[in-house]
CSV table of C-alpha atoms in Angstrom, one decimal:
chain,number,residue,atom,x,y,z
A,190,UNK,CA,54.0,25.2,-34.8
A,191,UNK,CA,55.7,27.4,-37.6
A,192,UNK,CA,57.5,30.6,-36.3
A,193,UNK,CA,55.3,33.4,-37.3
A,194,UNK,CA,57.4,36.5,-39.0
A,195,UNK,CA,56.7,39.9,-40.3
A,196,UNK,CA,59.2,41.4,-43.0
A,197,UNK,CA,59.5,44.7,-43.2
A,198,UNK,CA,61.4,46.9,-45.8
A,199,UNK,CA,61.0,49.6,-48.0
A,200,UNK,CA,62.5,48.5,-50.9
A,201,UNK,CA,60.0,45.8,-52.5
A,202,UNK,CA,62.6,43.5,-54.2
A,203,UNK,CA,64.8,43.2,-51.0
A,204,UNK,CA,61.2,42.8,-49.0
A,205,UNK,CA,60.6,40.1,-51.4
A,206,UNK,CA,63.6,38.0,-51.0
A,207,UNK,CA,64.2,37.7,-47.7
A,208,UNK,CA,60.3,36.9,-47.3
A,209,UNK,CA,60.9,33.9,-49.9
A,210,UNK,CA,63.9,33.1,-47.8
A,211,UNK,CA,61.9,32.8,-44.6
A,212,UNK,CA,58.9,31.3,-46.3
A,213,UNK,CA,60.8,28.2,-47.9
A,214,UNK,CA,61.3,27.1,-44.4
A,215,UNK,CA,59.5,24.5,-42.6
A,216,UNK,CA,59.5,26.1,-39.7
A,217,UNK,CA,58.7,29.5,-40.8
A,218,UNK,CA,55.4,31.2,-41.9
A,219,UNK,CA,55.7,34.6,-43.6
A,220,UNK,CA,52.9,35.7,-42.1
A,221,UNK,CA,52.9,39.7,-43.6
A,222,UNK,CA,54.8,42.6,-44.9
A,223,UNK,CA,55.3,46.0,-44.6
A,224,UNK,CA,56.7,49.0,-46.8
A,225,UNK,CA,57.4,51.5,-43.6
A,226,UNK,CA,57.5,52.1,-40.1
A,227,UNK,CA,54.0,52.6,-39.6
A,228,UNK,CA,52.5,50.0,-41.7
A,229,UNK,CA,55.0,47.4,-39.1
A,230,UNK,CA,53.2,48.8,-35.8
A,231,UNK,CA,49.7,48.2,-37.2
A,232,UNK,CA,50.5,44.9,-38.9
A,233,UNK,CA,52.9,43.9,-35.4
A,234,UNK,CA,49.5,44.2,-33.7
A,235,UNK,CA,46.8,42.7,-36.3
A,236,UNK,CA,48.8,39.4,-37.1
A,237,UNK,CA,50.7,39.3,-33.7
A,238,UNK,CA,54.6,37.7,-35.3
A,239,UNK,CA,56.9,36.1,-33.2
A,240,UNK,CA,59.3,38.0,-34.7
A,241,UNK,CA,59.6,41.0,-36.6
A,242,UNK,CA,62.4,41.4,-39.3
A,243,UNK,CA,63.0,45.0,-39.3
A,244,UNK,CA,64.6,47.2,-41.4
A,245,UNK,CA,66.3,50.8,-40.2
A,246,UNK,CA,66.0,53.4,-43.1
A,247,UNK,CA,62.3,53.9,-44.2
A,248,UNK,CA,60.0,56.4,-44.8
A,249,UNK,CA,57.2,58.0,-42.7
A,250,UNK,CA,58.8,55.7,-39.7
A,251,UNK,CA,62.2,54.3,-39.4
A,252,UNK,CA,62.8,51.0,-38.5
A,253,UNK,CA,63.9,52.6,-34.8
A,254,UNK,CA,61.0,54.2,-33.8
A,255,UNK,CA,58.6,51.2,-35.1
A,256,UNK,CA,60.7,48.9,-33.1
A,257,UNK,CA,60.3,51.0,-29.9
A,258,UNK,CA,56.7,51.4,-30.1
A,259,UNK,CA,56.5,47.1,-30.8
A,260,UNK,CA,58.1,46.3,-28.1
A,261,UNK,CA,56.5,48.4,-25.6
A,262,UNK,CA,53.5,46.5,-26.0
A,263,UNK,CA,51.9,43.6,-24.1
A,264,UNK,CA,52.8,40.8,-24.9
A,265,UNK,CA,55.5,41.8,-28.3
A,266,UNK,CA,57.0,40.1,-30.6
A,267,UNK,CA,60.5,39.7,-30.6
A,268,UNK,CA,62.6,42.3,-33.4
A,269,UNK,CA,65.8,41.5,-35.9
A,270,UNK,CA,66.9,44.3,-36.9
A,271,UNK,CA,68.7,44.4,-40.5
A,272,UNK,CA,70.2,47.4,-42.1
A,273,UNK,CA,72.7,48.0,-44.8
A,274,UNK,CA,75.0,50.8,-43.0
A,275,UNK,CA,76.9,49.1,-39.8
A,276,UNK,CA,76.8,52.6,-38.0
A,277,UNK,CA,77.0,52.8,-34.1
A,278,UNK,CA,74.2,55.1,-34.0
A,279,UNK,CA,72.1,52.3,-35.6
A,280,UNK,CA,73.2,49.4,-33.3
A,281,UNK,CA,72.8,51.2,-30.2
A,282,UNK,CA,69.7,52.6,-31.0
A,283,UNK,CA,68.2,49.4,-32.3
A,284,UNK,CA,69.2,47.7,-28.6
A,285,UNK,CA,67.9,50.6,-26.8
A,286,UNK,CA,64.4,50.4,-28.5
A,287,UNK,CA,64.1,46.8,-27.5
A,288,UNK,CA,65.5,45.0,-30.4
A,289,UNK,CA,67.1,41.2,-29.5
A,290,UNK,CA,69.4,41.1,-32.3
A,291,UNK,CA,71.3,43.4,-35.1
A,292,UNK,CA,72.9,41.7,-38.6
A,293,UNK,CA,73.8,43.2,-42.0
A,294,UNK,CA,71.6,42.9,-44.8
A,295,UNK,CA,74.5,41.0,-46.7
A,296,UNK,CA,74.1,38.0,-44.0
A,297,UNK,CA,73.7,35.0,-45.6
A,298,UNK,CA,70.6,33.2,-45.5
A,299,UNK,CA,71.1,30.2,-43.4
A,300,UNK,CA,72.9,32.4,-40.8
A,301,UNK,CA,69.3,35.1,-41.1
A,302,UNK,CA,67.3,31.9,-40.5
A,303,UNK,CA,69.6,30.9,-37.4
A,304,UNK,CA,69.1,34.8,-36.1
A,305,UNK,CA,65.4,34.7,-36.8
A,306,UNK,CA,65.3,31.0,-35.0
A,307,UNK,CA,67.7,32.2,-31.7
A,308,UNK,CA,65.4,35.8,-30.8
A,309,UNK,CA,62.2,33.5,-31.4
A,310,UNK,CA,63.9,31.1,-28.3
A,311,UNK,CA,64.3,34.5,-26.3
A,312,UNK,CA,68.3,34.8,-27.0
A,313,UNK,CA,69.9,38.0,-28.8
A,314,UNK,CA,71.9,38.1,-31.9
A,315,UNK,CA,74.5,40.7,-33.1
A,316,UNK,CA,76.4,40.5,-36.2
A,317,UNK,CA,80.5,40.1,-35.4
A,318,UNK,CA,81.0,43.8,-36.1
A,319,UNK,CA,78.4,44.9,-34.5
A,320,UNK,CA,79.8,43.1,-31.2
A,321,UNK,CA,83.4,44.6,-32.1
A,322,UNK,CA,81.7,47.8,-31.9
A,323,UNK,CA,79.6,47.4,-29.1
A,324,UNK,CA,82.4,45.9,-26.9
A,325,UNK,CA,84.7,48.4,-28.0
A,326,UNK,CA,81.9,51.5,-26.9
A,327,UNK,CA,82.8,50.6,-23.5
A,328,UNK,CA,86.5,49.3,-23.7
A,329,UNK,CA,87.1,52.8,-24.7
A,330,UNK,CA,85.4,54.0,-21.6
A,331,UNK,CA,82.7,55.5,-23.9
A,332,UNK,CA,78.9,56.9,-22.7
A,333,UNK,CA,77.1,53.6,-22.0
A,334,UNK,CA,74.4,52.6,-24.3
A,335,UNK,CA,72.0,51.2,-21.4
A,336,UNK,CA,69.2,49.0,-22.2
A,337,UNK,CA,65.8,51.0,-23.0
A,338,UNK,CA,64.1,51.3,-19.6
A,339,UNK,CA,65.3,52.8,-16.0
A,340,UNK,CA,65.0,49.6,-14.7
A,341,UNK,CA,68.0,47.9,-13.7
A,342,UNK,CA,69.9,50.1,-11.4
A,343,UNK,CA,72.1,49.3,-9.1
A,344,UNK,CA,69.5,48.4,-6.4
A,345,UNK,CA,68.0,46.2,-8.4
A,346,UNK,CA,71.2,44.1,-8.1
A,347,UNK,CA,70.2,43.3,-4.2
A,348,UNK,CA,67.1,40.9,-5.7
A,349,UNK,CA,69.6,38.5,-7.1
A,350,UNK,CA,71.0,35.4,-5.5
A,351,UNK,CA,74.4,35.1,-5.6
A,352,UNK,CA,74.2,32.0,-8.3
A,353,UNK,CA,72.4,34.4,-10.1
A,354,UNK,CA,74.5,37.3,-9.6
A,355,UNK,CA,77.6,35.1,-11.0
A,356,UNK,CA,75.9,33.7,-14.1
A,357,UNK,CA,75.3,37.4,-14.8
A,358,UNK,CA,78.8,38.2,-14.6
A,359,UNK,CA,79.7,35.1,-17.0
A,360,UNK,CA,76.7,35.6,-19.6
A,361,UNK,CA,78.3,39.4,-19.9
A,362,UNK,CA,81.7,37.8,-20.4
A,363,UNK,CA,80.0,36.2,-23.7
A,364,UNK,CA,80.0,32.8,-22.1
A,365,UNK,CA,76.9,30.7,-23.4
A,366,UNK,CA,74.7,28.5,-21.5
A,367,UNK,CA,76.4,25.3,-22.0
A,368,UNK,CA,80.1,27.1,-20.9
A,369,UNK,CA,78.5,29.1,-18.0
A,370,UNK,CA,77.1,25.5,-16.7
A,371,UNK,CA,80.8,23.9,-17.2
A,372,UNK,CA,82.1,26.9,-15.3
A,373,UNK,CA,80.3,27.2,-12.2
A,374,UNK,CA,79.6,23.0,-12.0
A,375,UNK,CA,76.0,23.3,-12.7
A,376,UNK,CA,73.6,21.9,-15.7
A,377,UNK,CA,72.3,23.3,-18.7
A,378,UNK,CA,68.8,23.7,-17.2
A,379,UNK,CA,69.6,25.3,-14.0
A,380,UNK,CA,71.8,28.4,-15.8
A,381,UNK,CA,68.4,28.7,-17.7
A,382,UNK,CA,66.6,29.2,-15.1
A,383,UNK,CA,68.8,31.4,-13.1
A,384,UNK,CA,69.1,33.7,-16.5
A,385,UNK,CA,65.6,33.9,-16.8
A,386,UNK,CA,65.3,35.0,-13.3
A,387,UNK,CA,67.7,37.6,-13.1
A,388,UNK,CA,65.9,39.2,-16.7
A,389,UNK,CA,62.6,38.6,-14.6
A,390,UNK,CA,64.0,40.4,-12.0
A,391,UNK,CA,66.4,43.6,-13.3
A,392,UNK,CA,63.6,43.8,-15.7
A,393,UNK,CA,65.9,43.4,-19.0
A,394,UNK,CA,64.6,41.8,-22.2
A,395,UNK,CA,67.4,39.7,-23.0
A,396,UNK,CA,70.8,38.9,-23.3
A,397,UNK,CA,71.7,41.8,-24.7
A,398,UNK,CA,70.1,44.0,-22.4
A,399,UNK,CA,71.8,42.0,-19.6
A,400,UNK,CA,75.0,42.5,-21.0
A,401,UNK,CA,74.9,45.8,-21.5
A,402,UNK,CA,73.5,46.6,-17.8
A,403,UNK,CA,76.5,44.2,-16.4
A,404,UNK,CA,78.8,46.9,-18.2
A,405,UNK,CA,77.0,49.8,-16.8
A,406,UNK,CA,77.6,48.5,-13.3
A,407,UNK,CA,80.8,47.3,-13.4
A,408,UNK,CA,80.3,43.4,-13.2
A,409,UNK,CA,82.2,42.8,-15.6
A,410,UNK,CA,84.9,43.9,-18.2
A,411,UNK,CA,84.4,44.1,-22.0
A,412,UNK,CA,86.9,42.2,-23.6
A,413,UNK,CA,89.0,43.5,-26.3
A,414,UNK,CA,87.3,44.6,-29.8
A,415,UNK,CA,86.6,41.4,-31.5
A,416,UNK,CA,84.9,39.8,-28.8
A,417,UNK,CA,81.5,38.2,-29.0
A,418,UNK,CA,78.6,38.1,-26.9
């Protein structure tokens, strides 16, 4: 089945092309678009996407707000957040409203389709700089950006096993599935499971989310700016 998406922009030409972008592929379905904030909440709910394209700056409501309102709902669509201004206002913000990935509007297409394809499988994607940045927040010792709900507190930490408990560690290291496996002697299969356990249980969206919480509580430590997640 073709990945349904809804693009939304302000600007109509930009709304255009990355719509025909999405649309040429096989495995894609442009399935609406929207000028603003509020015409992406109603639309998110009529013509239920599997992911939302989203855009930061628009009128009447920003791409921030719209995005926080999605993805409280039953059931929501996953959100890609693109924006023109790499700002880390905007890239916190964006994870904090529930969004599973951040890239610059100058991406180029293949690696938009890749983004689009990897928050549709339930994984997060950030453009490099917006890693750098994120990373850096809390090398520097920063305020921590945690994820958008007060789930996930320390207590929380007692539901995990310790397997787990270590692939959480390890996944907020920016190890992926296949190197986390390697790493602890286990298969492919069974660090998915234990990651989508330990979201189940802290109540965290994503990767992302887990990353950021494993920060928060000390699991881990960011690795120098220029790191990836």
């Amino acid at each position: 089945m073709s990945l349904k998406v809804l693009v939304v922009d302000d600007q109509g030409i930009v709304r255009a092309g990355f719509a025909a972008v999405i649309d040429a592929e096989d495995d894609m379905t442009v399935v609406g678009e929207a000028a603003d904030g509020v015409e992406a909440v109603r639309l998110a709910a009529d013509l239920v996407p599997d992911v939302v394209v989203m855009d930061v700056r628009m009128p009447e409501l920003d791409g921030i707000a719209a995005t926080r309102i999605i993805t409280g709902r039953e059931n929501a669509p996953r959100v890609l957040v693109l924006t023109t201004f790499d700002l880390d206002a905007y890239v916190f913000d964006a994870l904090r409203a529930g969004a599973s990935g951040f890239l610059l509007k100058d991406v180029h297409a293949a690696e938009l389709l890749q983004g689009i394809r990897v928050v549709a499988a339930g994984e997060s994607v950030l453009a490099p700089s917006a890693t750098r940045r994120l990373i850096g927040h809390y090398a520097s010792g920063a305020e921590r950006a945690r994820p958008g709900s007060d789930s996930g507190g320390p207590q929380d930490l007692a539901t995990l096993t310790g397997s787990q408990r270590n692939v959480l560690t390890l996944l907020a290291s920016g190890l992926n599935n296949a190197e986390i496996a390697e790493d602890l002697g286990i298969t492919v299969g069974t660090v998915k499971s234990h990651v989508n356990a330990l979201l189940r249980k802290l109540g965290l969206r994503d990767r992302v989310q887990a990353t950021i919480l494993a920060y928060d509580l000390g699991l881990t430590r960011p690795n120098p700016p220029g790191g990836h997640l």
